[in-house]
Amino acid sequence: METGLGIQGAAARSGLSAHTLRYYERIGLIHEVHRDVTGHRVYSEADLGWLEFLTKLRQTGMPIADMCRYAELMREGPSTVRARRLMLEAHRERVLACISQLNDDLKTVEAKITMYLEME
Amino acid sequence: METGLGIQGAAARSGLSAHTLRYYERIGLIHEVHRDVTGHRVYSEADLGWLEFLTKLRQTGMPIADMCRYAELMREGPSTVRARRLMLEAHRERVLACISQLNDDLKTVEAKITMYLEME
DNA sequence: GCTTGACTTCGAGCGCGCTCTAACGGGGAG
DNA sequence: CTCCCCGTTAGAGCGCGCTCGAAGTCAAGC
């Protein structure tokens, strides 16, 4: 059984840089990564899964501050489940609005493309 | 016939701030806005339409630098129609990829929401 | 005539999310 | 033992897209 990855391995698997991984830990986005005997970070599968989820939140435009809040709720345990759900639901609505805006804007862009094709 | 809007009117109609309108002009995103006798900017309907389009490009994540390039092509006239179309087509692909990514990420978020609902 | 307020220009400053540098240390290869 | 690489920390710096501040001009209202 694989025990865990070093920071470079975690960077490779998560798509984040080692710098960013340390930064995320510093600001509390990822909690107290385990260290080996020499003080080097060792990322567990759970850490990697959490990073993957964080990445999805970032990609969908959640601000770092909100992600920190969410991470904090996670650490506070099961009593925060409802609060976490509410956060994610609010986020979902924002993302849906954003997607619908993108689709609208895209229509305008496509109309321009069509116009240009007719001009050529 | 309405001759045009002042900077505050243009700000209200475009959703951009007066500061941003001046900034856009400074960097060449919007070309030489007409001035009245006192030197104040007067935005034409054409300017406002252009601003509206710019806003859609921004909202879909086009970098300012690319928008400047596009604006420059506009100023160079009909010979750049093909180049403009290619830019917009490339942009469209990026936006489509982004939307599809958002939809994927959203699925994960929704799965979490469902999970939380089951936990409650 | 004086104040008020909207406009002008120029350039500095800010918030976000990283990204990088400096200075240091330990562990393995030759 | 020496070299080199990968890691560590604390803190500074950067790129983007605005956003704001200072200082000045002009027109209208009292």
Short mmCIF file of C-alpha atoms (C1' of nucleotides) in Angstrom, two decimals:
data_model
loop_
_atom_site.label_atom_id
_atom_site.label_comp_id
_atom_site.label_asym_id
_atom_site.label_seq_id
_atom_site.Cartn_x
_atom_site.Cartn_y
_atom_site.Cartn_z
CA MET A 1 0.00 0.00 0.00
CA GLU A 2 1.23 3.41 -1.03
CA THR A 3 1.64 5.65 2.03
CA GLY A 4 1.39 9.04 0.32
CA LEU A 5 2.94 11.50 -2.07
CA GLY A 6 5.58 14.17 -1.58
CA ILE A 7 4.82 17.73 -2.51
CA GLN A 8 5.92 17.25 -6.14
CA GLY A 9 3.76 14.18 -6.51
CA ALA A 10 0.81 15.99 -5.01
CA ALA A 11 1.47 18.92 -7.32
CA ALA A 12 1.52 16.61 -10.34
CA ARG A 13 -1.68 14.84 -9.30
CA SER A 14 -3.59 17.98 -8.34
CA GLY A 15 -2.41 20.22 -11.14
CA LEU A 16 -1.39 22.84 -8.57
CA SER A 17 2.19 23.96 -8.06
CA ALA A 18 4.17 23.03 -4.97
CA HIS A 19 4.18 26.74 -4.14
CA THR A 20 0.41 26.82 -4.32
CA LEU A 21 0.08 23.70 -2.17
CA ARG A 22 2.15 25.34 0.57
CA TYR A 23 0.15 28.53 0.14
CA TYR A 24 -3.16 26.65 0.49
CA GLU A 25 -1.89 25.05 3.67
CA ARG A 26 -0.70 28.38 5.05
CA ILE A 27 -4.11 30.01 4.60
CA GLY A 28 -5.90 27.01 6.08
CA LEU A 29 -7.45 25.66 2.90
CA ILE A 30 -5.85 22.31 3.55
CA HIS A 31 -5.32 21.36 7.14
CA GLU A 32 -2.02 20.27 8.67
CA VAL A 33 -0.52 17.97 6.06
CA HIS A 34 1.34 15.07 7.66
CA ARG A 35 5.15 15.26 7.70
CA ASP A 36 7.71 12.50 7.36
CA VAL A 37 10.72 12.18 9.66
CA THR A 38 12.68 14.84 7.77
CA GLY A 39 9.84 17.37 7.98
CA HIS A 40 8.76 16.94 4.36
CA ARG A 41 5.02 16.97 3.59
CA VAL A 42 3.30 13.68 2.82
CA TYR A 43 -0.09 13.95 1.12
CA SER A 44 -2.65 11.22 1.83
CA GLU A 45 -5.32 10.08 -0.60
CA ALA A 46 -7.80 12.02 1.52
CA ASP A 47 -5.68 15.18 1.07
CA LEU A 48 -5.61 14.60 -2.67
CA GLY A 49 -9.35 14.11 -2.83
CA TRP A 50 -9.89 17.29 -0.87
CA LEU A 51 -7.52 19.17 -3.19
CA GLU A 52 -9.47 17.86 -6.15
CA PHE A 53 -12.70 19.20 -4.69
CA LEU A 54 -11.07 22.53 -3.85
CA THR A 55 -9.91 22.76 -7.44
CA LYS A 56 -13.48 22.33 -8.64
CA LEU A 57 -14.68 25.05 -6.33
CA ARG A 58 -11.91 27.37 -7.60
CA GLN A 59 -12.63 26.50 -11.21
CA THR A 60 -16.24 27.42 -10.67
CA GLY A 61 -15.15 30.78 -9.35
CA MET A 62 -15.55 30.42 -5.61
CA PRO A 63 -13.36 33.02 -3.89
CA ILE A 64 -10.51 31.71 -1.73
CA ALA A 65 -12.11 33.34 1.31
CA ASP A 66 -15.29 31.31 0.86
CA MET A 67 -13.29 28.15 0.35
CA CYS A 68 -11.49 28.87 3.62
CA ARG A 69 -14.83 29.27 5.33
CA TYR A 70 -15.98 25.96 3.89
CA ALA A 71 -12.76 24.25 4.98
CA GLU A 72 -13.29 25.67 8.46
CA LEU A 73 -16.81 24.23 8.56
CA MET A 74 -15.40 20.85 7.56
CA ARG A 75 -13.01 20.98 10.49
CA GLU A 76 -15.79 21.88 12.88
CA GLY A 77 -17.44 18.55 12.21
CA PRO A 78 -20.91 17.18 11.48
CA SER A 79 -22.78 19.98 13.20
CA THR A 80 -21.95 22.21 10.23
CA VAL A 81 -23.42 19.95 7.56
CA ARG A 82 -26.41 22.21 7.01
CA ALA A 83 -24.25 25.33 6.75
CA ARG A 84 -22.03 23.57 4.24
CA ARG A 85 -25.00 22.53 2.16
CA LEU A 86 -26.32 26.08 2.15
CA MET A 87 -22.93 27.37 1.01
CA LEU A 88 -22.80 24.88 -1.83
CA GLU A 89 -26.38 25.60 -2.85
CA ALA A 90 -25.70 29.32 -2.98
CA HIS A 91 -22.58 28.59 -4.98
CA ARG A 92 -24.50 26.37 -7.37
CA GLU A 93 -26.95 29.19 -8.08
CA ARG A 94 -24.10 31.57 -8.84
CA VAL A 95 -22.48 29.05 -11.16
CA LEU A 96 -25.76 28.38 -12.96
CA ALA A 97 -26.29 32.11 -13.42
CA CYS A 98 -22.76 32.42 -14.74
CA ILE A 99 -23.25 29.57 -17.22
CA SER A 100 -26.47 31.07 -18.46
CA GLN A 101 -24.75 34.44 -18.87
CA LEU A 102 -21.94 32.75 -20.79
CA ASN A 103 -24.45 31.09 -23.11
CA ASP A 104 -26.16 34.42 -23.78
CA ASP A 105 -22.88 36.19 -24.49
CA LEU A 106 -21.81 33.32 -26.69
CA LYS A 107 -24.85 33.90 -28.88
CA THR A 108 -23.67 37.43 -29.58
CA VAL A 109 -20.18 36.20 -30.39
CA GLU A 110 -21.59 33.57 -32.71
CA ALA A 111 -23.75 36.14 -34.44
CA LYS A 112 -20.62 38.19 -35.10
CA ILE A 113 -18.81 35.15 -36.45
CA THR A 114 -21.71 34.47 -38.81
CA MET A 115 -21.70 38.10 -39.88
CA TYR A 116 -17.99 37.94 -40.63
CA LEU A 117 -18.44 34.74 -42.61
CA GLU A 118 -21.05 36.47 -44.73
CA MET A 119 -18.72 39.39 -45.28
CA GLU A 120 -15.83 37.22 -46.46
CA MET B 1 -32.59 63.19 -32.08
CA GLU B 2 -30.49 62.52 -29.01
CA THR B 3 -26.90 63.49 -29.72
CA GLY B 4 -25.18 61.30 -27.16
CA LEU B 5 -24.54 60.62 -23.50
CA GLY B 6 -22.04 62.10 -21.09
CA ILE B 7 -19.70 59.85 -19.19
CA GLN B 8 -22.17 59.25 -16.35
CA GLY B 9 -24.93 58.34 -18.78
CA ALA B 10 -22.62 55.99 -20.62
CA ALA B 11 -21.55 54.47 -17.31
CA ALA B 12 -25.18 53.90 -16.34
CA ARG B 13 -26.07 52.36 -19.68
CA SER B 14 -22.98 50.16 -19.98
CA GLY B 15 -22.74 49.08 -16.37
CA LEU B 16 -19.12 50.20 -16.29
CA SER B 17 -17.86 52.99 -14.05
CA ALA B 18 -16.79 56.36 -15.44
CA HIS B 19 -13.29 55.50 -14.25
CA THR B 20 -13.39 52.29 -16.25
CA LEU B 21 -14.68 54.07 -19.36
CA ARG B 22 -11.73 56.47 -19.24
CA TYR B 23 -9.41 53.55 -18.61
CA TYR B 24 -10.79 51.65 -21.61
CA GLU B 25 -10.23 54.68 -23.78
CA ARG B 26 -6.71 55.17 -22.46
CA ILE B 27 -5.68 51.63 -23.36
CA GLY B 28 -7.28 51.85 -26.79
CA LEU B 29 -10.25 49.59 -26.17
CA ILE B 30 -12.57 52.33 -27.26
CA HIS B 31 -11.26 54.75 -29.81
CA GLU B 32 -11.22 58.52 -29.42
CA VAL B 33 -14.60 59.31 -27.91
CA HIS B 34 -16.02 62.57 -29.29
CA ARG B 35 -15.79 65.63 -27.03
CA ASP B 36 -18.18 68.53 -26.64
CA VAL B 37 -17.02 72.14 -26.65
CA THR B 38 -15.91 71.98 -23.01
CA GLY B 39 -13.80 68.88 -23.58
CA HIS B 40 -16.26 66.47 -21.95
CA ARG B 41 -16.78 63.07 -23.52
CA VAL B 42 -19.92 62.42 -25.55
CA TYR B 43 -20.74 58.78 -26.24
CA SER B 44 -22.59 57.95 -29.45
CA GLU B 45 -24.95 55.03 -29.88
CA ALA B 46 -22.17 53.31 -31.81
CA ASP B 47 -19.84 53.76 -28.84
CA LEU B 48 -22.46 52.28 -26.52
CA GLY B 49 -22.99 49.31 -28.81
CA TRP B 50 -19.27 48.70 -28.93
CA LEU B 51 -19.07 48.92 -25.14
CA GLU B 52 -21.87 46.40 -24.88
CA PHE B 53 -19.97 44.00 -27.09
CA LEU B 54 -16.75 44.58 -25.16
CA THR B 55 -18.62 43.78 -21.97
CA LYS B 56 -19.71 40.46 -23.42
CA LEU B 57 -16.16 39.63 -24.39
CA ARG B 58 -14.97 40.50 -20.89
CA GLN B 59 -17.76 38.53 -19.27
CA THR B 60 -16.76 35.51 -21.27
CA GLY B 61 -13.23 35.86 -19.96
CA MET B 62 -11.39 37.40 -22.89
CA PRO B 63 -8.25 39.11 -21.56
CA ILE B 64 -8.04 42.88 -21.98
CA ALA B 65 -4.97 42.44 -24.18
CA ASP B 66 -6.92 40.32 -26.66
CA MET B 67 -9.77 42.79 -26.65
CA CYS B 68 -7.26 45.54 -27.48
CA ARG B 69 -5.99 43.46 -30.36
CA TYR B 70 -9.53 42.98 -31.59
CA ALA B 71 -10.24 46.70 -31.27
CA GLU B 72 -7.09 47.40 -33.26
CA LEU B 73 -8.25 45.04 -36.02
CA MET B 74 -11.58 46.90 -36.12
CA ARG B 75 -9.74 50.16 -36.64
CA GLU B 76 -7.66 48.69 -39.43
CA GLY B 77 -10.81 48.15 -41.47
CA PRO B 78 -12.39 45.44 -43.64
CA SER B 79 -9.10 43.77 -44.54
CA THR B 80 -9.00 42.29 -41.05
CA VAL B 81 -12.40 40.63 -41.15
CA ARG B 82 -10.93 37.17 -41.45
CA ALA B 83 -8.50 37.75 -38.58
CA ARG B 84 -11.36 39.01 -36.43
CA ARG B 85 -13.46 35.96 -37.22
CA LEU B 86 -10.57 33.68 -36.32
CA MET B 87 -10.14 35.47 -33.00
CA LEU B 88 -13.80 35.12 -32.17
CA GLU B 89 -13.86 31.48 -33.22
CA ALA B 90 -10.89 30.71 -31.00
CA HIS B 91 -12.59 32.57 -28.21
CA ARG B 92 -15.81 30.66 -28.74
CA GLU B 93 -13.94 27.38 -28.36
CA ARG B 94 -12.41 28.54 -25.09
CA VAL B 95 -15.79 29.62 -23.77
CA LEU B 96 -17.42 26.34 -24.78
CA ALA B 97 -14.63 24.43 -23.04
CA CYS B 98 -15.10 26.61 -19.98
CA ILE B 99 -18.85 26.00 -19.90
CA SER B 100 -18.38 22.30 -20.23
CA GLN B 101 -15.84 22.37 -17.40
CA LEU B 102 -18.29 24.34 -15.26
CA ASN B 103 -21.01 21.78 -15.91
CA ASP B 104 -18.70 18.95 -14.91
CA ASP B 105 -17.62 20.69 -11.72
CA LEU B 106 -21.22 21.51 -10.96
CA LYS B 107 -22.04 17.81 -10.99
CA THR B 108 -19.55 17.25 -8.20
CA VAL B 109 -20.98 20.14 -6.21
CA GLU B 110 -24.48 18.80 -6.69
CA ALA B 111 -23.41 15.35 -5.58
CA LYS B 112 -22.07 16.92 -2.37
CA ILE B 113 -25.31 18.80 -1.84
CA THR B 114 -27.26 15.55 -2.24
CA MET B 115 -24.90 13.84 0.18
CA TYR B 116 -25.42 16.56 2.76
CA LEU B 117 -29.19 16.37 2.33
CA GLU B 118 -29.01 12.66 3.05
CA MET B 119 -26.91 13.32 6.13
CA GLU B 120 -29.34 15.85 7.56
"C1'" DG C 1 -17.87 87.24 -7.26
"C1'" DC C 2 -17.91 82.88 -5.02
"C1'" DT C 3 -19.21 78.27 -4.32
"C1'" DT C 4 -20.50 73.89 -5.95
"C1'" DG C 5 -20.03 70.13 -8.60
"C1'" DA C 6 -19.17 67.51 -12.70
"C1'" DC C 7 -15.70 66.94 -15.67
"C1'" DT C 8 -10.55 66.62 -17.11
"C1'" DT C 9 -5.53 64.31 -16.90
"C1'" DC C 10 -1.94 61.70 -14.88
"C1'" DG C 11 -0.25 58.48 -12.06
"C1'" DA C 12 -0.42 55.82 -7.96
"C1'" DG C 13 -2.77 52.12 -5.37
"C1'" DC C 14 -5.52 48.00 -4.56
"C1'" DG C 15 -7.49 43.15 -4.18
"C1'" DC C 16 -7.05 38.72 -5.71
"C1'" DG C 17 -4.58 34.56 -6.34
"C1'" DC C 18 -0.90 33.08 -6.73
"C1'" DT C 19 4.43 32.98 -7.64
"C1'" DC C 20 8.90 33.60 -6.57
"C1'" DT C 21 13.23 34.65 -3.83
"C1'" DA C 22 16.40 34.15 -0.12
"C1'" DA C 23 18.43 31.61 3.15
"C1'" DC C 24 18.91 27.42 5.03
"C1'" DG C 25 19.12 22.04 5.85
"C1'" DG C 26 19.33 17.08 5.14
"C1'" DG C 27 20.21 12.83 2.39
"C1'" DG C 28 21.99 10.21 -1.47
"C1'" DA C 29 25.54 9.57 -5.37
"C1'" DG C 30 30.24 9.64 -6.74
"C1'" DC D 1 33.86 14.69 1.92
"C1'" DT D 2 31.72 17.17 -1.64
"C1'" DC D 3 28.14 18.04 -4.70
"C1'" DC D 4 23.60 18.44 -5.86
"C1'" DC D 5 18.85 18.14 -5.41
"C1'" DC D 6 14.80 18.47 -3.10
"C1'" DG D 7 12.73 20.12 0.62
"C1'" DT D 8 11.79 23.82 4.42
"C1'" DT D 9 10.24 28.87 6.07
"C1'" DA D 10 9.05 33.77 5.90
"C1'" DG D 11 8.08 37.26 3.30
"C1'" DA D 12 8.30 40.04 -0.92
"C1'" DG D 13 6.65 40.56 -5.69
"C1'" DC D 14 3.72 40.08 -9.72
"C1'" DG D 15 -0.05 40.32 -13.35
"C1'" DC D 16 -4.55 41.52 -14.11
"C1'" DG D 17 -8.27 44.64 -14.17
"C1'" DC D 18 -9.66 48.00 -12.46
"C1'" DT D 19 -10.13 51.95 -8.83
"C1'" DC D 20 -8.97 55.92 -6.67
"C1'" DG D 21 -6.65 60.44 -5.51
"C1'" DA D 22 -4.69 64.89 -6.55
"C1'" DA D 23 -4.88 68.90 -8.88
"C1'" DG D 24 -6.89 71.60 -12.16
"C1'" DT D 25 -10.80 73.68 -15.42
"C1'" DC D 26 -15.19 75.29 -16.49
"C1'" DA D 27 -20.36 76.38 -16.19
"C1'" DA D 28 -24.27 77.16 -13.56
"C1'" DG D 29 -26.61 78.91 -9.44
"C1'" DC D 30 -26.88 81.99 -5.46
#
